[in-house]
Each structure stands twice: as structure tokens, then as C-alpha cells.
mmCIF file of C-alpha atoms and ligand atoms in Angstrom:
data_model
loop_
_atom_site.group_PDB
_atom_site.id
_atom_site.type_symbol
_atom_site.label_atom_id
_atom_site.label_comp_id
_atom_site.label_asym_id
_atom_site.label_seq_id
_atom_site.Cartn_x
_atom_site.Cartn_y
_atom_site.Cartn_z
ATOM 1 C CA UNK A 1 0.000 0.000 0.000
ATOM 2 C CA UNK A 2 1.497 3.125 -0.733
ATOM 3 C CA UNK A 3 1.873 5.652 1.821
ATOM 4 C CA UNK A 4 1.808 9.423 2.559
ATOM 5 C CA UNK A 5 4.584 10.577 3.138
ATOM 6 C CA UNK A 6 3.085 13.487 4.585
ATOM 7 C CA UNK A 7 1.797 11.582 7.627
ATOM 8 C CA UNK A 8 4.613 9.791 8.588
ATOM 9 C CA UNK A 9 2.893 6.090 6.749
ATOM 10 C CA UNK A 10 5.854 3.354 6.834
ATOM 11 C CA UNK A 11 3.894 0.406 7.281
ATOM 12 C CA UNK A 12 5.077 -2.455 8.908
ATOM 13 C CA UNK A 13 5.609 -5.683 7.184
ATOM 14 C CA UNK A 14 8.094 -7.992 9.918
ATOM 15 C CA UNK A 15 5.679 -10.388 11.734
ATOM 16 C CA UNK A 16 8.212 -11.195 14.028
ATOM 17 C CA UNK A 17 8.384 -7.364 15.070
ATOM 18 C CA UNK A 18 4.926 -6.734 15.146
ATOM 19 C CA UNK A 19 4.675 -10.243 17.781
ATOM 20 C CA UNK A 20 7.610 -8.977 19.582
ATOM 21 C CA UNK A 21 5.196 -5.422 20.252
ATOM 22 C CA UNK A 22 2.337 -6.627 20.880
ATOM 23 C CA UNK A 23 4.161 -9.045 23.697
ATOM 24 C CA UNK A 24 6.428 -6.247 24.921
ATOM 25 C CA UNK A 25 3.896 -4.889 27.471
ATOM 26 C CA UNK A 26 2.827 -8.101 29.241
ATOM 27 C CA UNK A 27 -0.659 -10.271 29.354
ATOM 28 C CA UNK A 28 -3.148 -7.750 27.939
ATOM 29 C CA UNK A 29 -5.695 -9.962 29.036
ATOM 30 C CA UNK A 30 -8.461 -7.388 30.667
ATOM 31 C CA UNK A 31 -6.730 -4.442 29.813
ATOM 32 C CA UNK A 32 -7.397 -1.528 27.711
ATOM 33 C CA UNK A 33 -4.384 -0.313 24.812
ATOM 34 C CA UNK A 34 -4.145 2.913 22.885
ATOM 35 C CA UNK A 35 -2.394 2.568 19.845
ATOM 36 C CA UNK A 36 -1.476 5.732 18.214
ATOM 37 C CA UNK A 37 -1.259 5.966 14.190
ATOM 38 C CA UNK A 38 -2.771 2.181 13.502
ATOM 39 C CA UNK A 39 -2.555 2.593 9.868
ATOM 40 C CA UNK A 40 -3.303 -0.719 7.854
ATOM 41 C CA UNK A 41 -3.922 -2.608 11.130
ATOM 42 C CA UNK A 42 -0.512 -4.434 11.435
ATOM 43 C CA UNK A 43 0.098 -3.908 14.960
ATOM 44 C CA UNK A 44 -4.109 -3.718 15.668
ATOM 45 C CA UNK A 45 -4.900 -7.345 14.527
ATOM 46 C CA UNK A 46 -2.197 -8.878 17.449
ATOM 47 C CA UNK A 47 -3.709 -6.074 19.948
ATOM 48 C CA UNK A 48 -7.241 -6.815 19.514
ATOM 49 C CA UNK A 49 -6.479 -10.455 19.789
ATOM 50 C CA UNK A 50 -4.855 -10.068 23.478
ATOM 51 C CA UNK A 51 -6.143 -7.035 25.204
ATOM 52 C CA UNK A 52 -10.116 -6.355 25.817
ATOM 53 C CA UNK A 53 -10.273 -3.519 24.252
ATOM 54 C CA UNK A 54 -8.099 -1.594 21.780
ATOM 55 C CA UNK A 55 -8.618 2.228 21.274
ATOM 56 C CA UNK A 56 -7.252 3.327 17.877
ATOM 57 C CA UNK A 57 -6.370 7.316 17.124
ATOM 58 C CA UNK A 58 -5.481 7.569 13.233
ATOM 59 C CA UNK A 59 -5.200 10.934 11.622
ATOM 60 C CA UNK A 60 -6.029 9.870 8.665
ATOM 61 C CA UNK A 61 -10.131 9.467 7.525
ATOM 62 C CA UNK A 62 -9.367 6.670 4.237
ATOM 63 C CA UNK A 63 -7.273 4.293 6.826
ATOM 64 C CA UNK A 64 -9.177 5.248 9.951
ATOM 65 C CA UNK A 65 -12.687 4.171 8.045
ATOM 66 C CA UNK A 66 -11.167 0.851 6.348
ATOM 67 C CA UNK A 67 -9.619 -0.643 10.274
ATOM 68 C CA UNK A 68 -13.458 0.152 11.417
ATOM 69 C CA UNK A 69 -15.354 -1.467 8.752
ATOM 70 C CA UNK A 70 -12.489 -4.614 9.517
ATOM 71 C CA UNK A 71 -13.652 -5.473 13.487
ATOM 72 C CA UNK A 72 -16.805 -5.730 15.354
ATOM 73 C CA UNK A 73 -17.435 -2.544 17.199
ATOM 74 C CA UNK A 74 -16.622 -3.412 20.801
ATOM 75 C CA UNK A 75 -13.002 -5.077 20.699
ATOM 76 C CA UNK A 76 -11.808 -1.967 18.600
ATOM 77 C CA UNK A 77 -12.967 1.486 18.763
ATOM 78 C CA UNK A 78 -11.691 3.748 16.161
ATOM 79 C CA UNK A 79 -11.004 7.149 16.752
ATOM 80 C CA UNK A 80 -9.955 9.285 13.340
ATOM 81 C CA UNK A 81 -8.168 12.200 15.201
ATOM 82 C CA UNK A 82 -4.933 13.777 15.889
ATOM 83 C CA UNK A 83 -3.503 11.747 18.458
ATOM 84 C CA UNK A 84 -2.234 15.032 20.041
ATOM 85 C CA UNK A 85 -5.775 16.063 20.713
ATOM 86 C CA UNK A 86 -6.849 12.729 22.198
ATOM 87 C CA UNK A 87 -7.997 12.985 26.026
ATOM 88 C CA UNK A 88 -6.040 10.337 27.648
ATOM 89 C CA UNK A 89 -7.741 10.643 31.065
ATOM 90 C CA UNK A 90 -10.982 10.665 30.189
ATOM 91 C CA UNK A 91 -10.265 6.930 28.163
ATOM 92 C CA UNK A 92 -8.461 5.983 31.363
ATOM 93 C CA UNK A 93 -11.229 7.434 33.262
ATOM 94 C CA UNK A 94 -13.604 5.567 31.081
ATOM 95 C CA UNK A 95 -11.898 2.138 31.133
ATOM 96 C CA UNK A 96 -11.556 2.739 35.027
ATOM 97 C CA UNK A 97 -7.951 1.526 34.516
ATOM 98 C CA UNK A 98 -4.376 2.854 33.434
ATOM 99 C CA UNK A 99 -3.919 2.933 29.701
ATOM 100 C CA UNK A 100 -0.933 0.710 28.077
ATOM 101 C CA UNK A 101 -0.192 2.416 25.148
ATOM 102 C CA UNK A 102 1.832 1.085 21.471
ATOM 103 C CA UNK A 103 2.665 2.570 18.330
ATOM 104 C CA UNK A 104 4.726 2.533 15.358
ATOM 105 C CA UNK A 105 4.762 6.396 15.428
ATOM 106 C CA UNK A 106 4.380 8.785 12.541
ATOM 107 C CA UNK A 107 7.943 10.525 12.806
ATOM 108 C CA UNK A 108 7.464 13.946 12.169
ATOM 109 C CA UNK A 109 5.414 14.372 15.460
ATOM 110 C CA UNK A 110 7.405 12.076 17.344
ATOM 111 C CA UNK A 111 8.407 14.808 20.317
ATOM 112 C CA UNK A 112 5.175 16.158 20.378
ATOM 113 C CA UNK A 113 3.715 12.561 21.198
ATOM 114 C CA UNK A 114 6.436 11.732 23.540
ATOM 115 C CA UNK A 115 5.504 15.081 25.561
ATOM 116 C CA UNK A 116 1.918 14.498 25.025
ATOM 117 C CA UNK A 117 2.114 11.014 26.866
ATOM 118 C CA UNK A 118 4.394 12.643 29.285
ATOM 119 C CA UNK A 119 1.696 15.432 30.477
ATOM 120 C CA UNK A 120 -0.869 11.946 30.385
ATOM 121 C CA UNK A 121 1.266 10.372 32.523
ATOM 122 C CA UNK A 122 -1.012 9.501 35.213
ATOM 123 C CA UNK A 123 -3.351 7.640 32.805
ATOM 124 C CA UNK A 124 -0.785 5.815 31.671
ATOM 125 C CA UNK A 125 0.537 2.621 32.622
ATOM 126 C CA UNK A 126 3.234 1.540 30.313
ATOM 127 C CA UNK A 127 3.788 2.627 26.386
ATOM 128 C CA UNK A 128 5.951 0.769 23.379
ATOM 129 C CA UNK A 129 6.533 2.952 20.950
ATOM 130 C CA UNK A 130 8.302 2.431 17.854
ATOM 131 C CA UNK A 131 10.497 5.825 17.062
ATOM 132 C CA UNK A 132 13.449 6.753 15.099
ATOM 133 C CA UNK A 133 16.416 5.336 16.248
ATOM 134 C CA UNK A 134 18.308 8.486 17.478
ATOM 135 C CA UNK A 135 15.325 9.541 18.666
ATOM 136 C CA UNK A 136 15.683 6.247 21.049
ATOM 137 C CA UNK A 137 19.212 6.670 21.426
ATOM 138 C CA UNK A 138 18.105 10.477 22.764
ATOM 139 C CA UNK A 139 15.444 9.814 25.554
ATOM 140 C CA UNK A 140 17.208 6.414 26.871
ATOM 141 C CA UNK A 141 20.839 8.293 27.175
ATOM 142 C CA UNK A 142 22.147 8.594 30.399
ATOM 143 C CA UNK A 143 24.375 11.390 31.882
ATOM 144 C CA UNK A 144 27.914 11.583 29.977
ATOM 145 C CA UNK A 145 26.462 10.535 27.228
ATOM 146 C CA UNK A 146 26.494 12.835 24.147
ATOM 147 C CA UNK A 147 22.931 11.983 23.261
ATOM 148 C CA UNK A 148 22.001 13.194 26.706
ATOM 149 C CA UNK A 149 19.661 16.310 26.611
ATOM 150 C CA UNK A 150 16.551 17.974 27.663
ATOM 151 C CA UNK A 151 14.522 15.500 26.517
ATOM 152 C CA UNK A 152 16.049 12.687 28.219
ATOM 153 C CA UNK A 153 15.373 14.321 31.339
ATOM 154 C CA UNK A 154 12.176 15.375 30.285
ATOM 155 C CA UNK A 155 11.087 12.093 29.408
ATOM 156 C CA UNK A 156 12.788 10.273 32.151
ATOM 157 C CA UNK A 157 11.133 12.332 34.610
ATOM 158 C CA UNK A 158 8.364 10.653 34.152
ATOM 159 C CA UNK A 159 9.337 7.205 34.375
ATOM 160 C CA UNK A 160 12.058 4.699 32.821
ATOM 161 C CA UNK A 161 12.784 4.075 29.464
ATOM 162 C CA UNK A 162 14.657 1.212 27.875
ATOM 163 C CA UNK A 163 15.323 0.130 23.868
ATOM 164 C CA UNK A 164 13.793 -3.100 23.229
ATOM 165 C CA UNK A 165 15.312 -4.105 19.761
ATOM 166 C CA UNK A 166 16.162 -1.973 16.735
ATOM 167 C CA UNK A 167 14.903 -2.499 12.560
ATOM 168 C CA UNK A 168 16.369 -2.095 9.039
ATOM 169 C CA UNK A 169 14.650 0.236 6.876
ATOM 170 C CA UNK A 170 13.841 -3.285 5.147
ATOM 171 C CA UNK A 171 10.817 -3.768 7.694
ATOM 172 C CA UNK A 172 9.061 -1.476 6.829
ATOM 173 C CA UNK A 173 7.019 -0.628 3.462
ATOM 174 C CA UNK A 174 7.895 2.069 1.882
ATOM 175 C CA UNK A 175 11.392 1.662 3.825
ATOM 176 C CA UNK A 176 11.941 5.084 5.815
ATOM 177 C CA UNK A 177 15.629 6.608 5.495
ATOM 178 C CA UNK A 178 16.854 5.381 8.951
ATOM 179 C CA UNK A 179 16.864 2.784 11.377
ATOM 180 C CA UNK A 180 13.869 2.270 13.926
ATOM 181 C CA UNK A 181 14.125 1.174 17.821
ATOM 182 C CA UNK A 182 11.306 0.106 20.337
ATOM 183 C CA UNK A 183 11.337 1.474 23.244
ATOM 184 C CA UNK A 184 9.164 0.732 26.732
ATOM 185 C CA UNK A 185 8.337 3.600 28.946
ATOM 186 C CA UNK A 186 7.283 2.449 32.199
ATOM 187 C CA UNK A 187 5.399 5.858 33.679
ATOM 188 C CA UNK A 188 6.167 6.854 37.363
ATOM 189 C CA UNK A 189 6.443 10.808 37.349
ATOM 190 C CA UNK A 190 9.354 11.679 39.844
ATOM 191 C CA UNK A 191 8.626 15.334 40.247
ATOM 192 C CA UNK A 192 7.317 14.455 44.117
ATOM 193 C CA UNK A 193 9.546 12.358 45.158
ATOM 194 C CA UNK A 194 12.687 14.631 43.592
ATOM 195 C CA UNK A 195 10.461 18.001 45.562
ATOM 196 C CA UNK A 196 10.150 19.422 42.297
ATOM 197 C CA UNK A 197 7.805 21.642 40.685
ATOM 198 C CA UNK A 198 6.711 20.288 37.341
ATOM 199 C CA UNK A 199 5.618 22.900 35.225
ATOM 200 C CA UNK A 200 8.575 25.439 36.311
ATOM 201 C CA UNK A 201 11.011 22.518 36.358
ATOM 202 C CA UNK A 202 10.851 21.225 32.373
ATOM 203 C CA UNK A 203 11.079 24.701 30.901
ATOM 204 C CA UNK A 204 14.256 24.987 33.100
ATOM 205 C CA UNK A 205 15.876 21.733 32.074
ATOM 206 C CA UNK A 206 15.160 23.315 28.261
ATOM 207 C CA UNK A 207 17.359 26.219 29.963
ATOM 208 C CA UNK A 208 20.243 24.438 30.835
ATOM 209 C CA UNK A 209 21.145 22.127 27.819
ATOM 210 C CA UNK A 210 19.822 25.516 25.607
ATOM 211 C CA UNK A 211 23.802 25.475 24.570
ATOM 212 C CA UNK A 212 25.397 21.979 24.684
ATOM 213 C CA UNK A 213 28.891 23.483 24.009
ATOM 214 C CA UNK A 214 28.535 25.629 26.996
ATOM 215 C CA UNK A 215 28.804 25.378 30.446
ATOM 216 C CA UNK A 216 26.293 24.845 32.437
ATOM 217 C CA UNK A 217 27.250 28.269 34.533
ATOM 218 C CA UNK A 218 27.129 29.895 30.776
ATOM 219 C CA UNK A 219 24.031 28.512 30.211
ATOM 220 C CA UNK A 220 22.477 29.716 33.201
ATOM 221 C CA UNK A 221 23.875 33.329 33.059
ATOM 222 C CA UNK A 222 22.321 33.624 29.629
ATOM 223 C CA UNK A 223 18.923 32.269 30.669
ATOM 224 C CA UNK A 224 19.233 35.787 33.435
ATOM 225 C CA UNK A 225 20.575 33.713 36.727
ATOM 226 C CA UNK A 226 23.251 36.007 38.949
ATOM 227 C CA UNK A 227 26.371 35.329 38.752
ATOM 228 C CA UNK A 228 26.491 35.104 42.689
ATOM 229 C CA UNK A 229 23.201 32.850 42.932
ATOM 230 C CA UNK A 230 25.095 30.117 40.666
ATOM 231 C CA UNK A 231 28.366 30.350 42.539
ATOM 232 C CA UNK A 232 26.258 29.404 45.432
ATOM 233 C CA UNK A 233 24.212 27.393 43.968
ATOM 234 C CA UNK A 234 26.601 25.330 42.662
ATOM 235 C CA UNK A 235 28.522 25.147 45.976
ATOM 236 C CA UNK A 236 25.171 24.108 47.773
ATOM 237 C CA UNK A 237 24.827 21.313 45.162
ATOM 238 C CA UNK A 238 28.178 20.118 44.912
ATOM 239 C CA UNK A 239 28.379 20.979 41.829
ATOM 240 C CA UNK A 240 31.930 21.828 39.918
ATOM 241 C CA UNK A 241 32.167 25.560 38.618
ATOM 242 C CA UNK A 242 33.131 24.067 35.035
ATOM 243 C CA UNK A 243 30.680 21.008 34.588
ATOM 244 C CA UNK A 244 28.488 21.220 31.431
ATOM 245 C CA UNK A 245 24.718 19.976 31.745
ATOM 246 C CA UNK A 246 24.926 16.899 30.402
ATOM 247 C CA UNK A 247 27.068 15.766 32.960
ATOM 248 C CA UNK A 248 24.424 16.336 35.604
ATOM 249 C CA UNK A 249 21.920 13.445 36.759
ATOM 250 C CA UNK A 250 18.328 14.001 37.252
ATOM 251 C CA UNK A 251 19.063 13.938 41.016
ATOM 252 C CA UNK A 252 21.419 16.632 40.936
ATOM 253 C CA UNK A 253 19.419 18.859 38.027
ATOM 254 C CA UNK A 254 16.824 18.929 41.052
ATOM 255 C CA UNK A 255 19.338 19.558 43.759
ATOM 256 C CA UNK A 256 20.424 22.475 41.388
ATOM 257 C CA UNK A 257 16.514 23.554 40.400
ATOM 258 C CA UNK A 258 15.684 23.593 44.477
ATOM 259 C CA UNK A 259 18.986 25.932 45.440
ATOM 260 C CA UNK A 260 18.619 28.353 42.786
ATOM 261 C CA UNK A 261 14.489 28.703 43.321
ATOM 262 C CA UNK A 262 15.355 29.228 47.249
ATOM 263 C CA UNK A 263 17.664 32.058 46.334
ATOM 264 C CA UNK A 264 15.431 33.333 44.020
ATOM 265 C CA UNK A 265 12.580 33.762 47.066
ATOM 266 C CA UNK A 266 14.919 35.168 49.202
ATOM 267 C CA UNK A 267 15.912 38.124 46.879
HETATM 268 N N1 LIG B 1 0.809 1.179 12.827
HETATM 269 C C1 LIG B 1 0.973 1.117 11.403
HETATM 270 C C2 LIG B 1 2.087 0.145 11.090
HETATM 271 O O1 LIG B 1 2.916 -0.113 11.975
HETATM 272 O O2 LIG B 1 2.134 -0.349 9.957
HETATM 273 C C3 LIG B 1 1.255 2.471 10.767
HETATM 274 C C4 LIG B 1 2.425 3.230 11.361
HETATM 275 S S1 LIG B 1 2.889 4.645 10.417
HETATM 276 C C5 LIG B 1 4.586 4.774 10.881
HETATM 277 C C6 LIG B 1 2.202 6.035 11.339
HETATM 278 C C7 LIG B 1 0.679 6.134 11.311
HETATM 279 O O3 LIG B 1 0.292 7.294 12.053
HETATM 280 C C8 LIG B 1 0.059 6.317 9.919
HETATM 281 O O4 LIG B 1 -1.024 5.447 9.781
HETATM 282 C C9 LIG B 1 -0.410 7.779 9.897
HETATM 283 O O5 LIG B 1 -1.531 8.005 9.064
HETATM 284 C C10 LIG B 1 -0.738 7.997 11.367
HETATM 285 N N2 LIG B 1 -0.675 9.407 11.788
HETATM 286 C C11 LIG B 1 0.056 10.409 11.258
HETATM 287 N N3 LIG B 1 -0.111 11.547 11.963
HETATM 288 C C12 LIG B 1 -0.983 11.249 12.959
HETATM 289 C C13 LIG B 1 -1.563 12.019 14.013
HETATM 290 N N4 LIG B 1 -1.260 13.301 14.187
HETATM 291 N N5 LIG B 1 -2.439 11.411 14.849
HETATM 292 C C14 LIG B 1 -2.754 10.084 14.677
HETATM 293 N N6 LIG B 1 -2.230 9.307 13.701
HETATM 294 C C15 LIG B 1 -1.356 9.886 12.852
#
């Protein structure tokens, strides 16, 4: 079937793949799964036969009305929508459980999902998502790592991530240009338990990878922190003068977030 480009449509043609998805998340038995972007069905068929019910968001109206006319209503409810719009708390509310969540993603939107999940995380249970595999290589990076940035902290904020298995080009119909990666997201927000704010907290972790090649200090001082408050701050958090962000675990990102929002109430 040829695909739009447009939307992101590289179906999936590896059985073994799709098996390997579908099984990534545990018994489905009871449950009710998301999947964002169905397309042709590929990963739908092996959802619908394990979980209880299988709620599918698909942009677009031709594939979103052929996957409904395919199942009895009931095991498969079809939802032709942008998956960016789609209320995951009200399905969780509805299915008066956590949502799992899969999908082969379309991969132009593929940070906007990931942050959409992430600000659903409490309806959410656990996701497998298929992405690009930098993209993978990005949100699963740990500190040290030159793939660590703002949205591996973002993302892990709310919950481990792991790469399940990587594909060729070759599994997928028309092949994209690059290579593909699963990845599990297990969601367990850690903004509590790290006494973090989450809405001031994620804009500032954009703040201090803004600049990779800078320091974190640098980084800081252009985002309009005093000179004086990160001297301290850094002191307070044991925290070396020089170190660059990416250096930095989440632990000690909050450490640093706390310190510098004290000094900023006591000015
Ligand atoms: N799941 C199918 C498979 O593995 O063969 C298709 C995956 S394809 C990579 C991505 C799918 O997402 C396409 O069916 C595309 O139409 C759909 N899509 C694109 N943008 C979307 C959006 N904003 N919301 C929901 N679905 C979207």
C-alpha cells in the first residue's frame, strides 16, 4: 500500500516485530491499549487479539474508516483524530484503569507525542513505541552521554525508558531513510519524590542544555541567573564551577533547580 509521506505512513511488514510489540507490554488480558497511528492494522490485529479492548487514534479518515469497517465494534474502537488532541484521562477514566499504550509512530510528530504522553502520565501505565532510532538513542541516554539532553530528562522524569530491539529500513514498506528502535516507557512521574515543581522545572531543564557546548554556569547566566546565585548554587549542590549539563543526573538537576528557586525567594 502506498503511503503518505506526509503523515509519517511506513507500514510495517516484519511479523516477528509486530509479535515482539504486541508481547512487549505483558498479558493484555483485561486491559485496555491505545495505539497511536494504527494505519493498515498491522500492529491492531495482534492487539485486539490479546487485550479487551483496543482504542485506535489515526489521523487519517481513508485508513481510519477501512480498520473500522475490519472489526466488530466493541473489541476496537476507532477514533480518526490527531492523536495530540486525544484525552487520555478521560479513556483511562472511562476504562476505570491505566492505559498501556503502542505505536509505530508517525515521525514527524514524534516529540510532540512523547511530551503528550508525558503530560498523560497519570493515565498511563506503560507505552511501546516504535520511534526513530536516534530519537531512542536520545530519551534512553544517560548522563555523559552525548545523546544526553533535555529531553532525556524530560522524558525520564516521568518514568524509565529502555530500547527493546532496533529495525532495518527493510521492515518497513515504503522503507523510511533510517533505522527504527522500540522502546518501553514504564510511567512513574518523579517530580514528588525529587520536591520538584513540574511545570517550572521542564522549561528549566530546556534552559540548561539551551547550549550543549557551553557550560552549564554559561548557560544559566544567559537564561538571566546572577552570577552570585550560581556560585552558590553550585557550591550548595556540589556541583563543579566548570561542569556542562549533560554531565548532571536528574538527582542533581533537582538539587540544582531547588537551590537556585530558594535564592530566588529570598531576593
Ligand atoms: N501502525 C501502522 C504500522 O505499523 O504499519 C502504521 C504506522 S505509520 C509509521 C504512522 C501512522 O500514524 C500512519 O497510519 C499515519 O496516518 C498515522 N498518523 C500520522 N499523523 C498522525 C496524528 N497526528 N495522529 C494520529 N495518527 C497519525
Amino acid at each position: 500500500m502506498p503511503g503518505k509521506p506526509k503523515l509519517g505512513q511506513n507500514f510495517l511488514n516484519d511479523t516477528q516485530a509486530i509479535q515482539r510489540i504486541a508481547e512487549s507490554l505483558g498479558d493484555l488480558r483485561g486491559r485496555t491499549v491505545v495505539e497511536i497511528g494504527p494505519g493498515a492494522g498491522a500492529i491492531t490485529s495482534a492487539l485486539v487479539a490479546r487485550a479487551a479492548h483496543v482504542i485506535a487514534v489515526e489521523l487519517d479518515a481513508v485508513l481510519a474508516a477501512e480498520l473500522r469497517a475490519q472489526y466488530l465494534p466493541g473489541r476496537l474502537t476507532v477514533h480518526q483524530q490527531d492523536v495530540l488532541t486525544f484525552n487520555f484521562a478521560a479513556a483511562s477514566a472511562s476504562a476505570q484503569q491505566p492505559l498501556l499504550v503502542f505505536g509505530n509512530l508517525p515521525y514527524y510528530i514524534t516529540s510532540p507525542i512523547l511530551l503528550k504522553l508525558a503530560a498523560s502520565a497519570t493515565s498511563i501505565e506503560r507505552a511501546a513505541l516504535m520511534v526513530q532510532r536516534e530519537v531512542a538513542d536520545r530519551v534512553t541516554a544517560q548522563p555523559g552521554s552525548r545523546d544526553y539532553g533535555s529531553l532525556s530528562v524530560t522524558c525520564q522524569m516521568y518514568g524509565p525508558i529502555q530500547t527493546l530491539f532496533t529495525l532495518p529500513p527493510s521492515s518497513f514498506s515504503p522503507p523510511p531513510d533510517v533505522h527504527s528502535s522500540v522502546i518501553r516507557w514504564r510511567f512513574a512521574p518523579r517530580f514528588a519524590e525529587l520536591a520538584i515543581d513540574e511545570p517550572a522545572f521542564l522549561p528549566f531543564a530546556r534552559t540548561v542544555f539551551a547550549q550543549k557546548r557551553k557550560t552549564l554556569s554559561n548557560n544559566l547566566r544567559a537564561a538571566g541567573f546572577a552570577p552570585d546565585a550560581i556560585a552558590s548554587a553550585f557550591t550548595s549542590a556540589a556541583i563543579d564551577s566548570r561542569a556542562r549539563a549533560e554531565e548532571l543526573s536528574l538527582e542533581s538537576l533537582a538539587v540544582l533547580w531547588r537551590v537556585l528557586q530558594q535564592a530566588d525567594h529570598r531576593k
